[in-house]
Amino acid sequence: MRKSLASRRPAPRRLAAGAAVALAASLLPLLNVSAAQATTAASACVPDPSAHLDSVPSPEAALGIPLGVGQQRLVTSDEIRSYLTTVDAASDRVVTGTMATSVLGQALPYAIVSNEQHVKPAELDAIVEGIKDLRDPRITSPAKAAGIAQRGPAIVWVTGNVHGGEKSGADAALKTLYELAAGLSCDVQKRNQELVTVIVPTQNPDGRDANRRQNEFGFDLNRDWFSRTQPETDAKLEMLREYPPQVYIDAHEMGGREYFFPPNADPIHHEISGEVVDWINRIGEANKAGFGYNGACSATVTTECYFNYDTYDLFFMGYGDTVPATGFGAAGMTFEKGSSSAIEDRVQQQFNTQWATLGWASANKREVLNSYYKIWKDALAEGAAGTLQPNEVVQPTNEVQFPVPDSNIKSYFLLPDRQLADVRALVERLRKMDVEVYELKESVTVPTAKVFGGRSATNVVVPEGAYWIKMNQPQKHWIQATLGEDPYTPFPYFYDVSSWSNPLLMGINTISTGDEVNPRANRVKENKGGTSSIVPDGGSYTWKLDSASAAKFTFELLGKGIPLLRDLNTGVVGMRSARLTPKLDKLAASYGVTLHPSKLPPSGTKLTRPDVGLFAGTGISTTSGSYGEARYVLGDQWGLDVTTVTTADINNNSSRFTDRSTLLVPDGSNATGGLTATGQANLRAWISAGGTYVGLRNQGTRMARAAGLTSTTEVTKPAGYTMVGSHLRVDVDHSSPVALGRPAEDFEFNNGDSVLRPSTTGVNVLTYPSDDRFWHNGYTVGEDLLKGTVALVDEPTGAGHAVLFAFNPLFRAYNESGLHLVANALLAPAGTATAGLRRTDAVDPARAAAAAAPAPENLGGQWRPITIEVAAADQARAQAVIGKYTGDARASVVGDSTFLVVPNPDGLQSDEHPYLGDLVRDLRTSGIGMRSLIG
C-alpha cells in the first residue's frame, strides 16, 4: 500500500496467517530448522549471513545486477523507485511511501524496515510516540523512559545521494534494504528487533539523473537544512519530525579512492551534546572493524582504505549531520567514499559502513535510548539555568582557541517593530523544528538585555505582540544553534560559513537575556497576518513592504494583475479594498503580512511587475550558485517572468535584452561578461532609457564597472584578510528607494566579498561604519579594512540605474534582508533612483577612470580561495607539499605566519574540491601544523 506525501505514515502489507506459516515451513529444509520449531519459524534465525527469503527478490533478480561486489553499473532513479516497490510487495518487514517530490516532479521514495511486528501500523505508531516521549522529559518520567529504552526499538536513518553525482550511497542503501527485508541471519534479526530503519536511497533524483551535485535550481541540498528552501529538504525534515532518529547516516562521495567516516574534523558546534559526539566516535570504531578492504590509510596504504578526523567538520547548521545531531539529538554522520574507485568497491564500502553502523546501533540500543532521554533532560536544565555548552575539540592535536563566553541566555525576544512578516516567518521556521514560541499578551520589562549587534541595554520594554522563545524547553540546543548571535567556533578551520544567525540574516530586531522573565503570553499555534476588519469599497488595505515575506506577497499580487501603489517615503504598499478576497486575506496570513484597513483610497506611485532578464553569458555557471538562486527566488518564489539573456543578446542589442525592464547579472568569473565596447554602450543606453541593472557580487559589480556604470573601485585585500561568511553592521542611506523599509542600521552577510570604495556618482546605500559602531560576528581577520567601504551602491544613468551588491543578497535564498533589497531594486520606478543627483548618458570621468582600472584576479569564483596559514618557519615545507598538487599557490608572510593561497576560480566548496582533503591530510602527515584553514 503506497502512501502519499500528505500521509506518510505507512500501512504495512501483511501475509495471511496461514500463508506465513506455509512460507516458514517451506524454508525449514533450507535453514536446517527442525520440524519441532515450525510454530516459531517466523522468528527463527540462522548463523549463515547468506540465507535469505526466496520470496523477496534480490537486487540481481529485480535489477539484473548485483549491488556491491560484482556491480558494473549504477542504478537509475527509476530503478530505485521500482526496487522499493518490489521489496514492499514481497516482504512483511517493509512499508514504503513517498517522502517528497523534487523540483522536476520526481518522487523521493522511502522504505521503513524492521521486524514484522514493528511495522504494523499501530505498533509503528506506538514506537514513534515512545521516541517522541523521550524527547520531552517534562511529560515523561525517568521510569517511563527506562521502560521505553528497554522495550522499544531505536530509529536509524540511512540516506544517500543528497549530491546528485555522488551515487554509490543510494545503491548501497538498496543493498541494506534487501538484507534487512530478506535476511534470515541472526545479525539481521537483531537489527530488525532493536531498530526501525528508515531508508531514503536518493535525496536528489534530479541531480542524480543530471549527474550534477545540485538540485534542479542549482542548490546544494547539503547546505539547505536549517532554511529548508528546497522542496526536497523541507519534506525530509517533516518526515524526520515524524520518525525522529537516534542515528543518521548521510552517504556521500568525494575525490580519490579513500573512505571517510567519523570521528569528525574540528570544529564541532558547541550545542551538539556530548552523548551524540560519543556515539559518533564509537560508531567510527565499529566502522573500522567492519570496513574490510585495506583498513586504515597510511603513508603506504592510500587506496580502498579509510581515514578519520580530516576535512569533514560538524559545525555549520546546514549539513545532513549537524542538523540531525543538534535538532534531533541523533548521531548525525557524513560518510564519504572516493569516487575514483570502481563502482563495486564504492557501493560495497558504503554498504559495509551502513551495515556496521546498524550493528552498533542494535547492540547498544538500550544505552542509546537511555542517553537520548538524558540529552533532552540536560537541555531543559541548561535552558533553565541559561547555560551554553562549552566549546570542545575532538582531534588529538587541536586545542580550543575560542571558548564560548561565560554568559547566560534564558530567553530570546523577537521584536515586532519592523520586518514583522519575516519575524513571523522565523517563528514558523522554529515551530517546524518543534520549538515552542509564545506571543506576548502585554509588555514586559527586561532588566538586562543583549541587543543583537553587540550592544547591551537595561530596562528594555518588550512590547505586546513580541515573540518570546524561552530556553527552558527540549529544543534548547537548536534554539541556540540557529538564533545565537555568534556560533563561537572553537578552532579556525572552516569549510563553510561562520555565521548563520537567523535574526541577523533577516535583519530583525532581537534581544536575549539571562534574567528570569515570565511574561503573560500565548503559545503560537498558527501564523498570524491578514486583516482584522473589512473595509467598504472606496477604502484600502496597506502593508509594510519591509521584508522578504512581504515582497513575496507583493509580487504574487502583481502577478494576479492587482494594481498596487507604494509610498516612496515610507515603503508602504496599498490596494483598493474591493480587491481583497478571502483567498487573498488567507494568502497574506500565510506570509505573515498584516493588512491594515483604511477608509481612504490607496496612494503612492504605481508598482510595475518587472520583466526580468537573467544574464547567462560569459563567466556565468547556469547549473549552480548565484544563477540558480536568482532563478529560484525571482522565478519560482516571486513568480516573475525570467528570460535568459546572453552576451550576444547585449552585444547585438536583441529584443531578448532590450524588451526587459530589469537585467540581473549573477555572480560569476568574468569581469566583462564578454561584452564588447558596443555591447557596453548598448547596456548604458538601455539603462539610460529606464532599465534597471542589478549586479551581484564579483561579476555583477565588475561587469558594471567595465561598462562605465559606477565609480566604485575595489580595495586590494592584504595577506591574511579573512571574512568567513560573517555578519557586519551597515549604515543605511534612505535617499535611494532600494533602502525602503530597512532600518537605519542593518546587518549584511559577507563571505570574502569584494571590498568597494564609496561611489562618488551614486548613493552608497549600505556602508560599513568607520567609527566605534563597527561590529561583526563569526570568524574574521583584518576586518577593519571594511570600515568606511560600501556593500551596496545605487548608480544613476539617465532614467535608469544600476544597483550593485558587493555581496550576494540571494545567497542560498536564506539571506532574507538581501532578498528584500533585491525586491526593492526590482520595484524602484524608472526616473526616481537618485532624486537630486545629476543624470547623464555620457560616461562620467570618475566612472571612466574606474573602468580603466585593471580587474582583480578571480581567485575564489563564487566562493573563496583556499587559504592555509602555517608558521613562517614551516613555509618551505608547506610549499613543497602544496607543490605536489598545484603550482599556483601564492605565499605571503605576515608576522610569524605564512598565508598560502590556492586559487579556486571555479568556486568549489571544500567537499567537492578535487584535492583539498588529500592536501590537508598530507600536510598533517608531514608534521606541518596549520594555524588556520579556510576552504
PDB file of C-alpha atoms in Angstrom, residues 305-516:
ATOM      1  CA  CYS A 305      41.263   2.451   2.903  1.00  0.00           C
ATOM      2  CA  TYR A 306      39.584   4.667   5.492  1.00  0.00           C
ATOM      3  CA  PHE A 307      40.599   7.796   7.376  1.00  0.00           C
ATOM      4  CA  ASN A 308      39.027   9.874  10.146  1.00  0.00           C
ATOM      5  CA  TYR A 309      39.127  13.425  11.523  1.00  0.00           C
ATOM      6  CA  ASP A 310      40.404  15.327   8.493  1.00  0.00           C
ATOM      7  CA  THR A 311      38.261  17.560   6.288  1.00  0.00           C
ATOM      8  CA  TYR A 312      34.687  16.935   7.449  1.00  0.00           C
ATOM      9  CA  ASP A 313      33.546  19.066  10.389  1.00  0.00           C
ATOM     10  CA  LEU A 314      30.335  19.143  12.424  1.00  0.00           C
ATOM     11  CA  PHE A 315      29.750  22.880  12.709  1.00  0.00           C
ATOM     12  CA  PHE A 316      27.527  24.621  10.143  1.00  0.00           C
ATOM     13  CA  MET A 317      23.786  24.145  10.720  1.00  0.00           C
ATOM     14  CA  GLY A 318      23.056  23.411   7.089  1.00  0.00           C
ATOM     15  CA  TYR A 319      24.604  19.938   6.895  1.00  0.00           C
ATOM     16  CA  GLY A 320      22.987  16.497   6.879  1.00  0.00           C
ATOM     17  CA  ASP A 321      24.926  15.574  10.015  1.00  0.00           C
ATOM     18  CA  THR A 322      24.803  18.730  12.169  1.00  0.00           C
ATOM     19  CA  VAL A 323      21.038  19.223  11.892  1.00  0.00           C
ATOM     20  CA  PRO A 324      20.136  15.637  12.861  1.00  0.00           C
ATOM     21  CA  ALA A 325      22.700  15.970  15.667  1.00  0.00           C
ATOM     22  CA  THR A 326      21.546  19.326  17.018  1.00  0.00           C
ATOM     23  CA  GLY A 327      17.878  19.412  16.118  1.00  0.00           C
ATOM     24  CA  PHE A 328      17.062  15.735  16.697  1.00  0.00           C
ATOM     25  CA  GLY A 329      19.715  14.521  19.150  1.00  0.00           C
ATOM     26  CA  ALA A 330      20.956  11.914  16.679  1.00  0.00           C
ATOM     27  CA  ALA A 331      24.406  10.644  15.842  1.00  0.00           C
ATOM     28  CA  GLY A 332      24.415  12.533  12.562  1.00  0.00           C
ATOM     29  CA  MET A 333      27.254  11.320  10.365  1.00  0.00           C
ATOM     30  CA  THR A 334      28.684  12.062   6.949  1.00  0.00           C
ATOM     31  CA  PHE A 335      30.238   9.086   5.168  1.00  0.00           C
ATOM     32  CA  GLU A 336      32.392   9.877   2.108  1.00  0.00           C
ATOM     33  CA  LYS A 337      33.676   7.388  -0.455  1.00  0.00           C
ATOM     34  CA  GLY A 338      36.269   8.281  -3.093  1.00  0.00           C
ATOM     35  CA  SER A 339      34.606   8.485  -6.491  1.00  0.00           C
ATOM     36  CA  SER A 340      37.682   7.277  -8.389  1.00  0.00           C
ATOM     37  CA  SER A 341      37.222   3.734  -7.110  1.00  0.00           C
ATOM     38  CA  ALA A 342      35.412   1.116  -9.154  1.00  0.00           C
ATOM     39  CA  ILE A 343      31.632   1.059  -8.783  1.00  0.00           C
ATOM     40  CA  GLU A 344      31.634  -2.258  -6.969  1.00  0.00           C
ATOM     41  CA  ASP A 345      34.142  -1.002  -4.393  1.00  0.00           C
ATOM     42  CA  ARG A 346      32.301   2.272  -3.869  1.00  0.00           C
ATOM     43  CA  VAL A 347      28.978   0.555  -3.258  1.00  0.00           C
ATOM     44  CA  GLN A 348      30.376  -2.287  -1.175  1.00  0.00           C
ATOM     45  CA  GLN A 349      32.279   0.039   1.142  1.00  0.00           C
ATOM     46  CA  GLN A 350      29.212   2.209   1.587  1.00  0.00           C
ATOM     47  CA  PHE A 351      27.237  -0.915   2.450  1.00  0.00           C
ATOM     48  CA  ASN A 352      29.906  -2.125   4.878  1.00  0.00           C
ATOM     49  CA  THR A 353      29.722   1.109   6.881  1.00  0.00           C
ATOM     50  CA  GLN A 354      25.932   1.210   6.781  1.00  0.00           C
ATOM     51  CA  TRP A 355      25.778  -2.372   7.998  1.00  0.00           C
ATOM     52  CA  ALA A 356      28.376  -1.832  10.724  1.00  0.00           C
ATOM     53  CA  THR A 357      26.532   1.269  11.928  1.00  0.00           C
ATOM     54  CA  LEU A 358      23.261  -0.633  12.138  1.00  0.00           C
ATOM     55  CA  GLY A 359      25.087  -3.374  14.025  1.00  0.00           C
ATOM     56  CA  TRP A 360      26.446  -0.921  16.591  1.00  0.00           C
ATOM     57  CA  ALA A 361      23.083   0.753  16.995  1.00  0.00           C
ATOM     58  CA  SER A 362      21.281  -2.540  17.550  1.00  0.00           C
ATOM     59  CA  ALA A 363      23.900  -3.764  20.034  1.00  0.00           C
ATOM     60  CA  ASN A 364      23.718  -0.528  22.024  1.00  0.00           C
ATOM     61  CA  LYS A 365      20.061   0.308  21.552  1.00  0.00           C
ATOM     62  CA  ARG A 366      19.097   0.427  25.207  1.00  0.00           C
ATOM     63  CA  GLU A 367      22.046   2.603  26.172  1.00  0.00           C
ATOM     64  CA  VAL A 368      21.346   4.900  23.224  1.00  0.00           C
ATOM     65  CA  LEU A 369      17.709   5.385  24.163  1.00  0.00           C
ATOM     66  CA  ASN A 370      18.546   5.997  27.816  1.00  0.00           C
ATOM     67  CA  SER A 371      21.130   8.580  26.772  1.00  0.00           C
ATOM     68  CA  TYR A 372      18.703  10.033  24.251  1.00  0.00           C
ATOM     69  CA  TYR A 373      16.336  10.838  27.106  1.00  0.00           C
ATOM     70  CA  LYS A 374      19.231  12.384  29.012  1.00  0.00           C
ATOM     71  CA  ILE A 375      20.068  14.704  26.093  1.00  0.00           C
ATOM     72  CA  TRP A 376      16.665  16.367  26.340  1.00  0.00           C
ATOM     73  CA  LYS A 377      16.677  16.347  30.125  1.00  0.00           C
ATOM     74  CA  ASP A 378      20.038  18.098  30.134  1.00  0.00           C
ATOM     75  CA  ALA A 379      18.779  20.580  27.542  1.00  0.00           C
ATOM     76  CA  LEU A 380      15.918  21.537  29.851  1.00  0.00           C
ATOM     77  CA  ALA A 381      18.275  22.009  32.785  1.00  0.00           C
ATOM     78  CA  GLU A 382      20.715  24.051  30.721  1.00  0.00           C
ATOM     79  CA  GLY A 383      17.892  26.185  29.359  1.00  0.00           C
ATOM     80  CA  ALA A 384      16.504  26.839  32.836  1.00  0.00           C
ATOM     81  CA  ALA A 385      19.940  27.919  34.029  1.00  0.00           C
ATOM     82  CA  GLY A 386      20.696  29.861  30.848  1.00  0.00           C
ATOM     83  CA  THR A 387      23.830  27.805  30.307  1.00  0.00           C
ATOM     84  CA  LEU A 388      25.509  27.445  26.934  1.00  0.00           C
ATOM     85  CA  GLN A 389      27.537  24.306  26.359  1.00  0.00           C
ATOM     86  CA  PRO A 390      31.315  24.828  26.195  1.00  0.00           C
ATOM     87  CA  ASN A 391      33.460  24.520  23.118  1.00  0.00           C
ATOM     88  CA  GLU A 392      35.395  21.299  22.720  1.00  0.00           C
ATOM     89  CA  VAL A 393      37.662  19.726  20.117  1.00  0.00           C
ATOM     90  CA  VAL A 394      37.996  16.052  19.203  1.00  0.00           C
ATOM     91  CA  GLN A 395      41.148  15.894  17.101  1.00  0.00           C
ATOM     92  CA  PRO A 396      44.045  14.841  19.349  1.00  0.00           C
ATOM     93  CA  THR A 397      46.390  17.640  18.223  1.00  0.00           C
ATOM     94  CA  ASN A 398      43.889  20.510  18.478  1.00  0.00           C
ATOM     95  CA  GLU A 399      43.113  22.846  21.353  1.00  0.00           C
ATOM     96  CA  VAL A 400      40.168  25.158  21.901  1.00  0.00           C
ATOM     97  CA  GLN A 401      41.286  28.596  20.770  1.00  0.00           C
ATOM     98  CA  PHE A 402      37.994  30.444  21.190  1.00  0.00           C
ATOM     99  CA  PRO A 403      35.903  29.361  24.203  1.00  0.00           C
ATOM    100  CA  VAL A 404      32.208  30.055  24.461  1.00  0.00           C
ATOM    101  CA  PRO A 405      31.804  33.248  26.535  1.00  0.00           C
ATOM    102  CA  ASP A 406      30.684  32.936  30.125  1.00  0.00           C
ATOM    103  CA  SER A 407      27.216  34.369  29.648  1.00  0.00           C
ATOM    104  CA  ASN A 408      23.662  33.272  30.382  1.00  0.00           C
ATOM    105  CA  ILE A 409      20.797  33.169  27.930  1.00  0.00           C
ATOM    106  CA  LYS A 410      17.395  32.202  29.288  1.00  0.00           C
ATOM    107  CA  SER A 411      15.206  33.880  26.687  1.00  0.00           C
ATOM    108  CA  TYR A 412      15.163  35.383  23.232  1.00  0.00           C
ATOM    109  CA  PHE A 413      12.687  38.048  22.152  1.00  0.00           C
ATOM    110  CA  LEU A 414      11.903  38.787  18.505  1.00  0.00           C
ATOM    111  CA  LEU A 415      10.596  42.357  18.456  1.00  0.00           C
ATOM    112  CA  PRO A 416       7.653  43.276  16.222  1.00  0.00           C
ATOM    113  CA  ASP A 417       8.635  46.874  15.441  1.00  0.00           C
ATOM    114  CA  ARG A 418       9.956  46.134  11.931  1.00  0.00           C
ATOM    115  CA  GLN A 419      10.303  43.331   9.366  1.00  0.00           C
ATOM    116  CA  LEU A 420       7.274  41.805  11.071  1.00  0.00           C
ATOM    117  CA  ALA A 421       6.440  39.372   8.272  1.00  0.00           C
ATOM    118  CA  ASP A 422       9.984  37.994   8.418  1.00  0.00           C
ATOM    119  CA  VAL A 423       9.758  37.829  12.211  1.00  0.00           C
ATOM    120  CA  ARG A 424       6.716  35.630  11.744  1.00  0.00           C
ATOM    121  CA  ALA A 425       8.488  33.607   9.064  1.00  0.00           C
ATOM    122  CA  LEU A 426      11.224  32.884  11.591  1.00  0.00           C
ATOM    123  CA  VAL A 427       8.630  31.897  14.170  1.00  0.00           C
ATOM    124  CA  GLU A 428       7.191  29.395  11.689  1.00  0.00           C
ATOM    125  CA  ARG A 429      10.667  28.077  10.877  1.00  0.00           C
ATOM    126  CA  LEU A 430      11.265  27.494  14.572  1.00  0.00           C
ATOM    127  CA  ARG A 431       7.878  25.864  15.110  1.00  0.00           C
ATOM    128  CA  LYS A 432       8.588  23.493  12.232  1.00  0.00           C
ATOM    129  CA  MET A 433      11.506  22.224  14.323  1.00  0.00           C
ATOM    130  CA  ASP A 434       9.267  21.761  17.381  1.00  0.00           C
ATOM    131  CA  VAL A 435      10.419  24.939  19.109  1.00  0.00           C
ATOM    132  CA  GLU A 436       7.821  26.440  21.427  1.00  0.00           C
ATOM    133  CA  VAL A 437       7.234  30.130  20.647  1.00  0.00           C
ATOM    134  CA  TYR A 438       4.984  32.495  22.581  1.00  0.00           C
ATOM    135  CA  GLU A 439       3.391  35.822  21.652  1.00  0.00           C
ATOM    136  CA  LEU A 440       3.264  38.432  24.415  1.00  0.00           C
ATOM    137  CA  LYS A 441      -0.237  39.461  25.538  1.00  0.00           C
ATOM    138  CA  GLU A 442       1.179  42.535  27.258  1.00  0.00           C
ATOM    139  CA  SER A 443       4.532  44.279  27.508  1.00  0.00           C
ATOM    140  CA  VAL A 444       7.269  43.126  29.861  1.00  0.00           C
ATOM    141  CA  THR A 445      10.373  44.914  31.134  1.00  0.00           C
ATOM    142  CA  VAL A 446      13.657  43.050  30.777  1.00  0.00           C
ATOM    143  CA  PRO A 447      16.187  44.332  33.346  1.00  0.00           C
ATOM    144  CA  THR A 448      19.326  43.440  31.387  1.00  0.00           C
ATOM    145  CA  ALA A 449      19.405  42.598  27.706  1.00  0.00           C
ATOM    146  CA  LYS A 450      21.860  41.953  24.948  1.00  0.00           C
ATOM    147  CA  VAL A 451      20.764  43.621  21.736  1.00  0.00           C
ATOM    148  CA  PHE A 452      21.854  41.872  18.562  1.00  0.00           C
ATOM    149  CA  GLY A 453      24.748  43.747  17.070  1.00  0.00           C
ATOM    150  CA  GLY A 454      26.991  43.592  20.130  1.00  0.00           C
ATOM    151  CA  ARG A 455      25.161  46.043  22.363  1.00  0.00           C
ATOM    152  CA  SER A 456      23.704  45.891  25.863  1.00  0.00           C
ATOM    153  CA  ALA A 457      20.697  47.637  27.339  1.00  0.00           C
ATOM    154  CA  THR A 458      18.841  47.860  30.648  1.00  0.00           C
ATOM    155  CA  ASN A 459      15.147  48.003  31.448  1.00  0.00           C
ATOM    156  CA  VAL A 460      14.124  47.182  27.913  1.00  0.00           C
ATOM    157  CA  VAL A 461      10.370  47.278  27.423  1.00  0.00           C
ATOM    158  CA  VAL A 462       9.409  44.380  25.184  1.00  0.00           C
ATOM    159  CA  PRO A 463       6.029  45.291  23.710  1.00  0.00           C
ATOM    160  CA  GLU A 464       2.842  43.346  23.324  1.00  0.00           C
ATOM    161  CA  GLY A 465       2.969  41.271  20.162  1.00  0.00           C
ATOM    162  CA  ALA A 466       6.657  40.412  20.525  1.00  0.00           C
ATOM    163  CA  TYR A 467       7.631  36.760  20.265  1.00  0.00           C
ATOM    164  CA  TRP A 468       9.258  35.013  23.204  1.00  0.00           C
ATOM    165  CA  ILE A 469      11.420  31.908  22.902  1.00  0.00           C
ATOM    166  CA  LYS A 470      12.386  30.594  26.292  1.00  0.00           C
ATOM    167  CA  MET A 471      15.415  28.341  26.517  1.00  0.00           C
ATOM    168  CA  ASN A 472      13.849  26.101  29.162  1.00  0.00           C
ATOM    169  CA  GLN A 473      12.432  23.672  26.611  1.00  0.00           C
ATOM    170  CA  PRO A 474      13.676  20.483  24.956  1.00  0.00           C
ATOM    171  CA  GLN A 475      14.859  22.222  21.786  1.00  0.00           C
ATOM    172  CA  LYS A 476      17.285  24.465  23.662  1.00  0.00           C
ATOM    173  CA  HIS A 477      20.239  23.250  21.591  1.00  0.00           C
ATOM    174  CA  TRP A 478      18.506  24.014  18.291  1.00  0.00           C
ATOM    175  CA  ILE A 479      17.341  27.423  19.506  1.00  0.00           C
ATOM    176  CA  GLN A 480      20.847  28.499  20.406  1.00  0.00           C
ATOM    177  CA  ALA A 481      22.369  26.972  17.280  1.00  0.00           C
ATOM    178  CA  THR A 482      20.087  28.931  14.950  1.00  0.00           C
ATOM    179  CA  LEU A 483      19.207  32.099  16.872  1.00  0.00           C
ATOM    180  CA  GLY A 484      22.517  32.705  18.617  1.00  0.00           C
ATOM    181  CA  GLU A 485      24.265  35.948  17.693  1.00  0.00           C
ATOM    182  CA  ASP A 486      27.530  34.054  17.197  1.00  0.00           C
ATOM    183  CA  PRO A 487      28.259  30.321  16.755  1.00  0.00           C
ATOM    184  CA  TYR A 488      31.538  30.617  18.696  1.00  0.00           C
ATOM    185  CA  THR A 489      33.820  28.480  16.608  1.00  0.00           C
ATOM    186  CA  PRO A 490      36.401  26.736  18.814  1.00  0.00           C
ATOM    187  CA  PHE A 491      39.045  26.396  16.134  1.00  0.00           C
ATOM    188  CA  PRO A 492      39.825  28.339  12.913  1.00  0.00           C
ATOM    189  CA  TYR A 493      39.139  25.587  10.389  1.00  0.00           C
ATOM    190  CA  PHE A 494      36.278  26.431   8.048  1.00  0.00           C
ATOM    191  CA  TYR A 495      34.717  24.577   5.183  1.00  0.00           C
ATOM    192  CA  ASP A 496      31.606  26.701   5.068  1.00  0.00           C
ATOM    193  CA  VAL A 497      30.431  29.893   6.791  1.00  0.00           C
ATOM    194  CA  SER A 498      30.909  31.136  10.338  1.00  0.00           C
ATOM    195  CA  SER A 499      27.559  32.877  10.822  1.00  0.00           C
ATOM    196  CA  TRP A 500      24.008  31.827  10.103  1.00  0.00           C
ATOM    197  CA  SER A 501      22.196  33.603  12.941  1.00  0.00           C
ATOM    198  CA  ASN A 502      18.632  33.687  11.645  1.00  0.00           C
ATOM    199  CA  PRO A 503      17.736  37.072  13.205  1.00  0.00           C
ATOM    200  CA  LEU A 504      20.812  38.633  11.611  1.00  0.00           C
ATOM    201  CA  LEU A 505      20.044  37.055   8.231  1.00  0.00           C
ATOM    202  CA  MET A 506      16.591  38.600   8.393  1.00  0.00           C
ATOM    203  CA  GLY A 507      17.749  41.869   9.922  1.00  0.00           C
ATOM    204  CA  ILE A 508      15.097  41.671  12.615  1.00  0.00           C
ATOM    205  CA  ASN A 509      15.313  43.369  15.995  1.00  0.00           C
ATOM    206  CA  THR A 510      16.277  40.746  18.571  1.00  0.00           C
ATOM    207  CA  ILE A 511      17.395  40.689  22.194  1.00  0.00           C
ATOM    208  CA  SER A 512      18.469  37.950  24.566  1.00  0.00           C
ATOM    209  CA  THR A 513      18.534  37.966  28.328  1.00  0.00           C
ATOM    210  CA  GLY A 514      19.785  35.898  31.235  1.00  0.00           C
ATOM    211  CA  ASP A 515      17.108  37.316  33.504  1.00  0.00           C
ATOM    212  CA  GLU A 516      14.200  35.303  34.814  1.00  0.00           C
TER     213      GLU A 516
END
